[in-house]
Amino acid sequence: MGTLKKVIDFIANNSHDANKLIDIPAQGRIISKKQFKKVMFYNISDGANTIQITDNNGLLKHKNLKIDEVIKLKNYTLPIRKDGKSKNEVYVNSKSSLEVTGPIDPEDYEFQSKQKKTLHYLRNFPQYKFQTAYLTNLLKFRSYVEMNILNHMVDQGFVKVAPPLITENDCEDSGETFSVLSTSKKTFFKPTKTQKENKEGGQANLTVSTQLHLEIINRAIQKVFTMTPCFRAEKSDTKRHLSEFWMLEAELSYVDKVEELCDVTEKMIRSVLTGLLQDKNGLKFISNYEPFENTYDHIDIADEKITRQQKMLQKWTALDEADWVRLDYSKAIDLIQNQIAENDGFFIDENITWGDEIATEHEKWLATDYFKAPVFILNYPKKCKPFYMKKFKDEKMRDVVANFDLLFPEIGEIVGGSLREDNYSLLIGEMQERNMNMAHLKWYTDLRKNGSVPHGGFGLGFERLIVHLYGLNNIKDAIPFYRSYNNTLKV
Ligand SMILES: NC(=O)C[C@H](N)C(=O)O
C-alpha cells in the first residue's frame, strides 16, 4: 500500500551510497514536470506522499512522459547531500527501469491540456478533477471540519443515530421530494393501510430531513443527532442550492426555550472555529493557489497583499471574535424596511412587510453588511414556516413560531431550528389548516397523543458551512460530486 512512503522512509533511515541501486519501486502519478537544458524533474504522488525524480542525463526523454500518467521506477540511486540532509528525491541512471503503468491516451484525454483550470472547467471533468491539489485539499478540509463537528457533538453528550433515507414523509411539506421506485417501475414497498384506502401504492421518498424520525428517538434519548444526505427537488440552480446535500440534524428533549437551541448551535459552530484557530491543522488544507470560477472572474492574487491562508485566518478570527447577534424577526423586518427607505434601489426586492419571507439578499445584507456577524433571527410568522414548529402569539397577537434561522455573512441561512409543537390538538389543528395528509403522519401525531415531551432541534446545511469556511464561491464545489437542478449526472 502506497509505495512512496517506503521510499521516503528508506531515504530517511539509510546512509547513502551514490552507486547503490535501490530496488524499492517508486510508483505514483506525475503531478508536475520541469524541463531544463540538461535536467528533467518529475514530481510523482501516490495520493499520500510525493517524491521528485531527477533525470540528469536525459535518460527518460524518449519516453515522453505526460502529466497525470502513472509510472513505476526501480533501480534508482539516491543523491548524496553535502549538508547531510536528505530530500525526497531519487536519481535516474542508466540501469533504472521505468514502466508506465497508467498511460494516458492523448486522443482521449483533454484534461491535462489546459494550463489554468477554472472551477467551471473542473466541474466538467468529475472523473479527473481531484487530480488538482486545490480540490483534494478542499476534500481534506471538509473531512477535517466534519470530524471536528461530529466529535464536538459526541463530547456534548449527543448520541449519533441512523435515521432512514427512504421515507414516506415530506418533512417540510413543500412537495419537493424525489420519489423512490424500483427499476421495474412498480412501487416496491407494501402499501400501508391508509395508502390502500386511498388507492395509493407504497410510495416512498428520499428524505428531505431526518427530523421527524429523530423526534421518535429523542423521546428515549435526550440528545440525538445525525449527519446524512438529504434530498430536495427544489427547482433552484443557484450557487447555494444542491439537490443532494448533507445535513447535520440534532433533536433535544425537555427544551422549552428556542434560545437554548441557539446556544447549542452557536457552541457547535464555534467549536469548529476554535479547532481551526487553535491547532491550525485545517489551515494546511487552504491552498494558496485558488482557481477561479470562470476566466473572466480573474482577480490577480499577486495584487493582493495577503495570502489565501492569511485571508482565511482573518475570516475565521473575525467570526470567532464577533458577538453573534440574536434578533427578533419583527426587528429584522424593521431594519430591512429602514434600509429600503433610506437607500432607494439598494435591494432588488423592495417590498417587504411583516409576514413575508426574508429574501436571500436581505439575509445576506443583515449578516454581511449591517451586523458583520452571524445573526440568529427568531420567531418568524407562522405562515413562513413548516407545520411542526411550536406556535405562540407575539405582543401584537400575531401568530408566530418559536424558531430561528442562523444567517451567516456572504451565504445567508445555514441553520434552521425550532421548538416542535408538542400539543396534540394544536398540531392537529395546524395540519388541518394546511390541508395536510393527516393519515400519513399518524405515527408523528401519536407522539403528542401518548407521552408528549417538550423538545426542539435544528439542521445545519453542511456544504453551506464549508462554502463559508473555505471561502468558496459556489456550493457545487463543497461536495465531491454535485447534484443540482437542471444539471447532468455526469458521474
Ligand atoms: N432538523 C431540522 O430542524 C431541519 C429542518 N427540518 C429543515 O429541514 O430545515
Coordinates of C-alpha atoms and ligand atoms in Angstrom, one line a residue:
M1 CA 0.0 0.0 0.0
G2 CA 1.4 3.4 -1.0
T3 CA 4.9 2.8 -2.3
L4 CA 6.3 6.3 -1.8
K5 CA 6.2 6.1 2.0
K6 CA 8.6 3.1 1.8
V7 CA 10.9 5.1 -0.5
I8 CA 10.8 8.1 1.8
D9 CA 11.5 6.0 4.9
F10 CA 14.4 4.4 3.2
I11 CA 15.8 7.7 2.3
A12 CA 15.5 9.0 5.8
N13 CA 16.9 5.9 7.5
N14 CA 19.9 4.8 5.3
S15 CA 23.3 6.2 4.7
H16 CA 23.6 6.9 1.1
D17 CA 25.9 5.3 -1.3
A18 CA 25.8 7.2 -4.6
N19 CA 26.2 4.0 -6.6
K20 CA 23.8 1.7 -4.8
L21 CA 20.8 0.8 -6.9
I22 CA 17.6 0.9 -4.8
D23 CA 15.0 -1.6 -5.8
I24 CA 12.1 -0.4 -3.8
P25 CA 9.6 0.5 -6.5
A26 CA 8.5 4.1 -6.6
Q27 CA 5.1 4.3 -8.2
G28 CA 2.8 7.3 -8.5
R29 CA 1.1 9.8 -10.7
I30 CA 3.2 12.5 -12.4
I31 CA 1.8 15.7 -11.0
S32 CA 4.4 18.1 -12.5
K33 CA 7.4 18.1 -14.7
K34 CA 10.0 20.7 -15.3
Q35 CA 12.4 20.6 -18.2
F36 CA 15.7 22.4 -18.3
K37 CA 18.5 22.2 -20.8
K38 CA 20.3 19.3 -19.1
V39 CA 18.0 18.1 -16.4
M40 CA 14.4 17.0 -16.0
F41 CA 12.4 16.9 -12.8
Y42 CA 9.3 14.9 -12.4
N43 CA 7.2 15.0 -9.2
I44 CA 5.1 11.9 -8.6
S45 CA 2.4 11.4 -6.0
D46 CA 0.7 8.3 -4.7
G47 CA -2.1 10.4 -3.1
A48 CA -0.3 10.5 0.2
N49 CA 3.3 11.3 -0.5
T50 CA 5.3 13.0 -3.2
I51 CA 8.8 12.5 -4.4
Q52 CA 10.9 14.1 -7.0
I53 CA 12.6 12.0 -9.8
T54 CA 15.6 13.8 -11.2
D55 CA 16.9 12.8 -14.6
N56 CA 20.3 14.4 -15.1
N57 CA 21.2 12.7 -18.3
G58 CA 18.1 12.9 -20.4
L59 CA 17.5 9.1 -20.0
L60 CA 13.7 9.4 -19.8
K61 CA 13.4 11.9 -22.6
H62 CA 12.4 9.4 -25.2
K63 CA 9.5 8.1 -23.0
N64 CA 7.7 11.4 -23.5
L65 CA 6.1 11.1 -20.0
K66 CA 3.0 13.1 -19.6
I67 CA 1.5 14.8 -16.6
D68 CA -1.2 12.6 -15.0
E69 CA 0.4 9.3 -16.2
V70 CA 1.2 6.7 -13.5
I71 CA 4.8 5.4 -13.6
K72 CA 6.8 2.9 -11.7
L73 CA 10.5 3.4 -11.3
K74 CA 13.0 0.9 -10.0
N75 CA 16.8 0.8 -9.6
Y76 CA 17.3 4.4 -9.0
T77 CA 20.1 5.9 -6.8
L78 CA 19.9 8.5 -4.1
P79 CA 21.7 11.8 -4.2
I80 CA 24.5 12.4 -1.7
R81 CA 23.8 15.6 0.1
K82 CA 26.8 17.6 1.4
D83 CA 24.8 19.1 4.2
G84 CA 23.8 15.5 5.3
K85 CA 20.1 16.3 5.0
S86 CA 18.0 14.0 2.9
K87 CA 15.4 15.2 0.4
N88 CA 12.6 13.2 -1.1
E89 CA 14.4 12.8 -4.3
V90 CA 15.7 9.9 -6.4
Y91 CA 18.1 9.9 -9.4
V92 CA 17.5 8.0 -12.6
N93 CA 20.6 6.2 -14.0
S94 CA 21.3 4.0 -17.0
K95 CA 20.3 0.9 -15.1
S96 CA 16.9 2.2 -13.9
S97 CA 13.8 0.6 -15.2
L98 CA 10.7 2.7 -15.8
E99 CA 7.3 1.4 -16.6
V100 CA 4.3 3.5 -17.5
T101 CA 1.7 1.5 -15.6
G102 CA -1.1 4.0 -16.1
P103 CA -0.6 5.6 -19.6
I104 CA -2.7 8.4 -21.0
D105 CA -4.3 8.3 -24.4
P106 CA -3.7 11.8 -25.7
E107 CA -6.5 11.5 -28.2
D108 CA -9.0 10.9 -25.4
Y109 CA -7.5 12.9 -22.5
E110 CA -8.4 16.5 -22.8
F111 CA -8.0 17.2 -19.2
Q112 CA -4.3 18.0 -18.8
S113 CA -4.1 20.2 -21.9
K114 CA -5.4 23.2 -20.0
Q115 CA -2.9 25.2 -18.1
K116 CA -5.2 27.3 -15.9
K117 CA -8.1 25.2 -14.9
T118 CA -11.1 27.2 -13.7
L119 CA -13.6 25.7 -11.3
H120 CA -16.2 25.7 -14.0
Y121 CA -13.8 23.7 -16.2
L122 CA -13.0 21.2 -13.4
R123 CA -16.7 20.6 -12.8
N124 CA -17.0 19.3 -16.3
F125 CA -14.4 16.6 -15.6
P126 CA -15.7 15.0 -12.4
Q127 CA -13.7 11.8 -13.3
Y128 CA -10.4 13.6 -13.3
K129 CA -10.9 16.8 -11.3
F130 CA -9.4 15.5 -8.0
Q131 CA -6.1 15.4 -9.7
T132 CA -5.8 19.1 -8.8
A133 CA -4.3 20.0 -5.4
Y134 CA -7.0 22.6 -4.8
L135 CA -9.8 20.2 -4.9
T136 CA -8.1 17.4 -2.9
N137 CA -7.2 20.0 -0.2
L138 CA -10.8 21.0 -0.2
L139 CA -11.9 17.4 0.4
K140 CA -9.4 17.1 3.2
F141 CA -10.7 20.3 4.7
R142 CA -14.3 19.1 4.6
S143 CA -13.3 15.8 6.2
Y144 CA -11.4 17.8 9.0
V145 CA -14.4 20.0 9.7
E146 CA -16.8 17.1 9.6
M147 CA -14.8 15.0 12.1
N148 CA -14.4 18.1 14.4
I149 CA -18.1 18.8 14.4
L150 CA -19.1 15.2 15.0
N151 CA -16.6 14.9 17.8
H152 CA -17.9 18.1 19.4
M153 CA -21.5 16.7 19.4
V154 CA -20.4 13.5 21.0
D155 CA -18.4 15.4 23.6
Q156 CA -21.6 17.4 24.4
G157 CA -23.4 14.2 25.1
F158 CA -25.3 13.7 21.8
V159 CA -25.8 10.2 20.6
K160 CA -25.3 9.8 16.8
V161 CA -28.2 7.7 15.3
A162 CA -29.0 6.5 11.8
P163 CA -32.5 7.6 10.6
P164 CA -33.7 6.2 7.3
L165 CA -33.1 8.0 4.0
I166 CA -36.1 6.3 2.3
T167 CA -39.3 7.5 4.0
E168 CA -42.9 8.2 3.3
N169 CA -43.0 11.7 4.7
D170 CA -42.1 15.1 3.2
C171 CA -41.0 16.7 6.5
E172 CA -41.1 20.3 5.2
D173 CA -44.4 19.6 3.4
S174 CA -43.2 21.6 0.4
G175 CA -43.8 19.0 -2.2
E176 CA -40.1 19.0 -3.3
T177 CA -39.3 15.3 -2.8
F178 CA -37.7 12.7 -5.1
S179 CA -39.7 9.6 -5.2
V180 CA -38.2 6.1 -4.9
L181 CA -39.3 3.4 -7.3
S182 CA -37.9 0.0 -8.1
T183 CA -36.4 -0.3 -11.6
S184 CA -39.4 -2.4 -12.6
K185 CA -41.3 0.9 -12.1
K186 CA -43.6 -0.8 -9.7
T187 CA -43.8 0.6 -6.2
F188 CA -41.6 -1.5 -4.1
F189 CA -43.0 -1.2 -0.6
K190 CA -46.2 -2.8 0.6
P191 CA -48.8 0.0 0.9
T192 CA -49.8 1.0 4.4
K193 CA -53.4 0.8 5.5
T194 CA -54.1 4.4 4.6
Q195 CA -52.3 4.1 1.3
K196 CA -54.5 1.1 0.4
E197 CA -57.6 3.1 1.5
N198 CA -56.6 6.0 -0.7
K199 CA -55.8 3.6 -3.6
E200 CA -52.1 4.5 -3.4
G201 CA -49.1 2.2 -3.9
G202 CA -46.4 2.0 -1.3
Q203 CA -44.9 5.4 -2.3
A204 CA -41.6 6.3 -0.8
N205 CA -39.4 9.4 -1.0
L206 CA -35.8 10.2 -0.4
T207 CA -35.7 12.1 2.8
V208 CA -35.8 15.9 2.8
S209 CA -34.9 16.0 6.5
T210 CA -34.4 13.3 9.1
Q211 CA -36.0 15.5 11.8
L212 CA -39.3 13.6 12.2
H213 CA -37.5 10.3 12.8
L214 CA -35.1 11.9 15.2
E215 CA -38.1 13.1 17.1
I216 CA -39.1 9.5 17.7
I217 CA -35.7 8.5 19.1
N218 CA -35.4 11.8 21.0
R219 CA -38.2 10.7 23.4
A220 CA -35.9 8.0 24.6
I221 CA -32.5 9.6 24.3
Q222 CA -32.3 13.2 25.4
K223 CA -29.8 14.4 22.9
V224 CA -29.6 12.8 19.5
F225 CA -28.1 13.8 16.2
T226 CA -27.2 12.6 12.8
M227 CA -25.4 13.7 9.6
T228 CA -26.9 12.3 6.4
P229 CA -27.5 13.2 2.9
C230 CA -30.9 14.9 2.3
F231 CA -32.6 15.4 -1.0
R232 CA -34.7 18.3 -2.2
A233 CA -36.3 18.5 -5.7
E234 CA -36.3 22.3 -5.5
K235 CA -36.0 23.9 -8.9
S236 CA -33.1 26.2 -8.0
D237 CA -29.8 26.1 -9.8
T238 CA -28.0 28.7 -7.7
K239 CA -24.6 29.0 -6.0
R240 CA -26.2 28.0 -2.7
H241 CA -28.5 25.1 -3.6
L242 CA -27.9 21.4 -4.1
S243 CA -30.5 18.6 -4.7
E244 CA -28.4 16.3 -2.6
F245 CA -26.7 17.8 0.4
W246 CA -25.5 16.8 3.8
M247 CA -27.3 18.0 6.9
L248 CA -26.3 17.7 10.5
E249 CA -29.6 17.5 12.4
A250 CA -30.0 17.4 16.2
E251 CA -33.0 17.0 18.4
L252 CA -33.1 17.7 22.2
S253 CA -35.9 16.8 24.5
Y254 CA -37.0 18.7 27.6
V255 CA -36.2 22.0 26.0
D256 CA -38.6 24.8 26.2
K257 CA -36.8 27.9 25.0
V258 CA -35.7 28.4 21.5
E259 CA -32.7 30.4 22.8
E260 CA -31.4 27.1 24.3
L261 CA -31.3 25.7 20.7
C262 CA -29.4 28.8 19.6
D263 CA -26.9 28.2 22.3
V264 CA -26.2 24.6 21.2
T265 CA -25.9 25.7 17.6
E266 CA -23.6 28.6 18.3
K267 CA -21.4 26.5 20.6
M268 CA -21.2 23.8 17.9
I269 CA -20.1 26.1 15.1
R270 CA -17.8 28.0 17.4
S271 CA -16.1 24.7 18.3
V272 CA -15.1 24.3 14.6
L273 CA -13.7 27.8 14.6
T274 CA -11.8 27.1 17.8
G275 CA -10.3 24.0 16.3
L276 CA -9.3 25.8 13.1
L277 CA -7.7 28.6 15.0
Q278 CA -6.0 26.6 17.7
D279 CA -4.4 23.6 16.1
K280 CA -4.0 25.2 12.7
N281 CA -4.5 21.8 11.2
G282 CA -7.3 23.0 9.0
L283 CA -5.1 25.8 7.6
K284 CA -2.8 23.4 5.9
F285 CA -5.7 22.5 3.6
I286 CA -6.1 26.0 2.4
S287 CA -4.3 26.2 -1.0
N288 CA -2.6 29.4 -1.8
Y289 CA -3.4 28.7 -5.4
E290 CA -7.1 29.4 -6.0
P291 CA -8.7 28.6 -9.3
F292 CA -11.3 31.0 -10.5
E293 CA -14.9 30.3 -11.2
N294 CA -14.5 31.4 -14.8
T295 CA -11.6 33.0 -16.6
Y296 CA -13.4 36.3 -16.8
D297 CA -13.6 36.4 -13.0
H298 CA -9.9 36.6 -12.8
I299 CA -8.6 38.5 -9.8
D300 CA -4.9 38.9 -9.7
I301 CA -3.8 37.3 -6.5
A302 CA -0.4 39.0 -6.9
D303 CA -2.2 42.3 -6.3
E304 CA -3.5 41.2 -3.0
K305 CA -1.2 41.9 -0.1
I306 CA -2.1 38.7 1.8
T307 CA -2.0 35.1 1.0
R308 CA -5.2 33.0 0.9
Q309 CA -4.2 31.3 4.2
Q310 CA -3.8 34.7 5.9
K311 CA -7.1 35.8 4.4
M312 CA -9.0 32.7 5.8
L313 CA -7.3 33.0 9.1
Q314 CA -8.6 36.6 9.3
K315 CA -12.1 35.4 8.4
W316 CA -12.2 32.7 11.0
T317 CA -10.7 35.1 13.6
A318 CA -13.4 37.7 12.8
L319 CA -16.1 35.1 13.2
D320 CA -14.7 33.8 16.4
E321 CA -14.3 37.2 17.9
A322 CA -17.7 38.6 16.8
D323 CA -20.7 38.7 19.1
W324 CA -23.3 36.6 17.3
V325 CA -26.5 38.6 17.1
R326 CA -29.9 37.4 18.2
L327 CA -32.7 39.4 16.7
D328 CA -36.5 39.0 16.6
Y329 CA -38.0 38.6 13.1
S330 CA -40.0 41.8 13.6
K331 CA -36.8 43.8 14.3
A332 CA -35.1 42.3 11.3
I333 CA -38.1 43.5 9.1
D334 CA -37.8 47.0 10.6
L335 CA -34.1 47.1 9.8
I336 CA -34.7 46.0 6.2
Q337 CA -37.5 48.4 5.7
N338 CA -35.3 51.3 7.0
Q339 CA -32.6 50.3 4.6
I340 CA -35.1 50.3 1.7
A341 CA -36.5 53.7 2.8
E342 CA -33.0 55.3 3.0
N343 CA -31.3 53.7 0.0
D344 CA -33.6 53.6 -3.0
G345 CA -32.6 50.8 -5.3
F346 CA -30.3 49.1 -2.8
F347 CA -32.2 45.8 -3.0
I348 CA -33.8 44.1 -5.9
D349 CA -36.8 43.2 -3.8
E350 CA -38.0 46.4 -2.2
N351 CA -41.4 45.2 -1.0
I352 CA -41.2 43.6 2.3
T353 CA -43.7 43.7 5.1
W354 CA -44.3 41.8 8.3
G355 CA -45.4 38.3 7.4
D356 CA -43.1 37.9 4.3
E357 CA -40.2 35.5 3.9
I358 CA -36.8 37.2 4.3
A359 CA -35.2 37.1 0.9
T360 CA -31.6 35.8 0.5
E361 CA -30.4 39.3 -0.5
H362 CA -31.9 40.7 2.8
E363 CA -30.4 37.9 4.8
K364 CA -27.0 38.5 3.3
W365 CA -27.2 42.2 3.9
L366 CA -28.1 41.7 7.6
A367 CA -25.2 39.4 8.3
T368 CA -22.6 40.7 5.9
D369 CA -23.1 44.5 5.9
Y370 CA -25.3 45.5 8.8
F371 CA -24.1 43.3 11.7
K372 CA -20.9 42.0 10.1
A373 CA -21.5 38.8 12.2
P374 CA -23.7 35.7 12.2
V375 CA -27.3 36.6 13.1
F376 CA -29.9 34.4 14.6
I377 CA -33.4 35.6 13.5
L378 CA -36.0 34.4 16.0
N379 CA -39.8 33.9 16.0
Y380 CA -40.9 34.1 12.4
P381 CA -44.6 34.4 11.4
K382 CA -46.2 31.1 11.4
K383 CA -47.1 31.1 7.8
C384 CA -43.5 31.4 6.7
K385 CA -42.6 28.1 8.4
P386 CA -43.5 24.4 8.4
F387 CA -46.3 22.8 10.3
Y388 CA -44.2 21.2 13.1
M389 CA -43.0 24.5 14.7
K390 CA -44.3 25.5 18.1
K391 CA -46.7 28.4 17.9
F392 CA -47.4 31.4 20.1
K393 CA -48.8 34.9 19.9
D394 CA -46.4 37.8 19.8
E395 CA -47.1 41.1 21.7
K396 CA -49.4 42.2 18.8
M397 CA -51.3 38.9 19.0
R398 CA -49.9 37.7 15.7
D399 CA -49.2 34.0 15.1
V400 CA -45.5 33.3 15.3
V401 CA -43.4 30.3 15.9
A402 CA -40.6 29.6 18.3
N403 CA -37.9 29.1 15.7
F404 CA -34.6 30.5 14.5
D405 CA -32.7 30.8 11.3
L406 CA -29.0 31.4 11.6
L407 CA -27.7 33.7 8.9
F408 CA -24.0 33.8 8.0
P409 CA -22.2 36.6 6.2
E410 CA -22.0 36.1 2.5
I411 CA -24.1 33.0 2.3
G412 CA -27.3 33.7 4.3
E413 CA -29.1 30.9 6.1
I414 CA -27.0 28.0 7.2
V415 CA -29.0 26.6 10.1
G416 CA -32.7 26.4 10.8
G417 CA -34.3 25.2 14.0
S418 CA -37.3 25.4 16.3
L419 CA -39.2 24.1 19.3
R420 CA -41.6 21.4 18.0
E421 CA -45.3 21.7 18.6
D422 CA -45.8 19.1 21.4
N423 CA -49.5 19.8 22.0
Y424 CA -51.6 17.2 20.2
S425 CA -54.7 19.3 19.4
L426 CA -52.6 22.4 18.3
L427 CA -50.5 20.2 16.0
I428 CA -53.6 18.5 14.5
G429 CA -55.3 21.9 14.1
E430 CA -52.2 23.3 12.2
M431 CA -52.1 20.3 9.9
Q432 CA -55.8 20.6 9.2
E433 CA -55.4 24.3 8.4
R434 CA -52.7 23.4 5.9
N435 CA -54.7 20.6 4.4
M436 CA -52.0 18.1 5.1
N437 CA -52.4 14.4 4.7
M438 CA -53.1 13.5 8.3
A439 CA -53.3 9.8 7.9
H440 CA -49.7 9.6 6.6
L441 CA -48.3 11.3 9.7
K442 CA -50.4 9.5 12.3
W443 CA -47.3 8.0 13.8
Y444 CA -45.9 11.5 14.2
T445 CA -49.1 13.0 15.8
D446 CA -49.2 9.9 18.1
L447 CA -46.0 11.1 19.7
R448 CA -48.1 14.0 21.0
K449 CA -51.0 12.0 22.0
N450 CA -49.2 9.5 24.1
G451 CA -46.5 10.8 26.4
S452 CA -45.6 14.0 24.7
V453 CA -42.3 15.7 25.6
P454 CA -41.3 19.3 25.0
H455 CA -38.5 19.3 22.5
G456 CA -36.7 21.0 19.7
G457 CA -33.9 20.8 17.2
F458 CA -32.1 22.2 14.3
G459 CA -30.5 21.3 10.9
L460 CA -27.2 22.6 9.6
G461 CA -26.6 22.6 5.9
F462 CA -23.1 21.2 5.9
E463 CA -22.0 22.3 2.5
R464 CA -23.0 25.9 3.2
L465 CA -20.7 25.9 6.3
I466 CA -17.9 24.6 4.1
V467 CA -18.6 27.3 1.5
H468 CA -18.2 29.9 4.1
L469 CA -15.2 28.5 6.0
Y470 CA -13.2 27.6 2.8
G471 CA -14.1 30.8 1.0
L472 CA -15.8 29.1 -1.9
N473 CA -17.9 30.9 -4.5
N474 CA -20.2 28.0 -5.4
I475 CA -21.7 25.3 -3.3
K476 CA -21.2 22.8 -6.2
D477 CA -17.5 22.6 -5.2
A478 CA -18.3 21.9 -1.5
I479 CA -19.4 18.3 -2.2
P480 CA -17.3 15.9 -4.3
F481 CA -20.0 15.2 -6.9
Y482 CA -22.7 17.7 -7.0
R483 CA -26.3 17.1 -7.9
S484 CA -28.4 20.1 -8.7
Y485 CA -31.4 21.2 -10.7
N486 CA -31.1 21.0 -14.4
N487 CA -27.5 19.7 -14.3
T488 CA -26.4 16.5 -16.0
L489 CA -25.4 13.5 -13.8
K490 CA -22.0 13.1 -15.4
V491 CA -20.7 10.5 -13.0
Ligands
LIG1 N1 -33.8 19.3 11.7 C1 -34.2 20.5 11.4 O1 -34.7 21.3 12.2 C2 -34.1 20.9 9.9 C3 -35.4 21.2 9.3 N2 -36.3 20.0 9.3 C4 -35.2 21.7 7.9 O2 -35.2 20.9 7.0 O3 -34.9 22.9 7.8

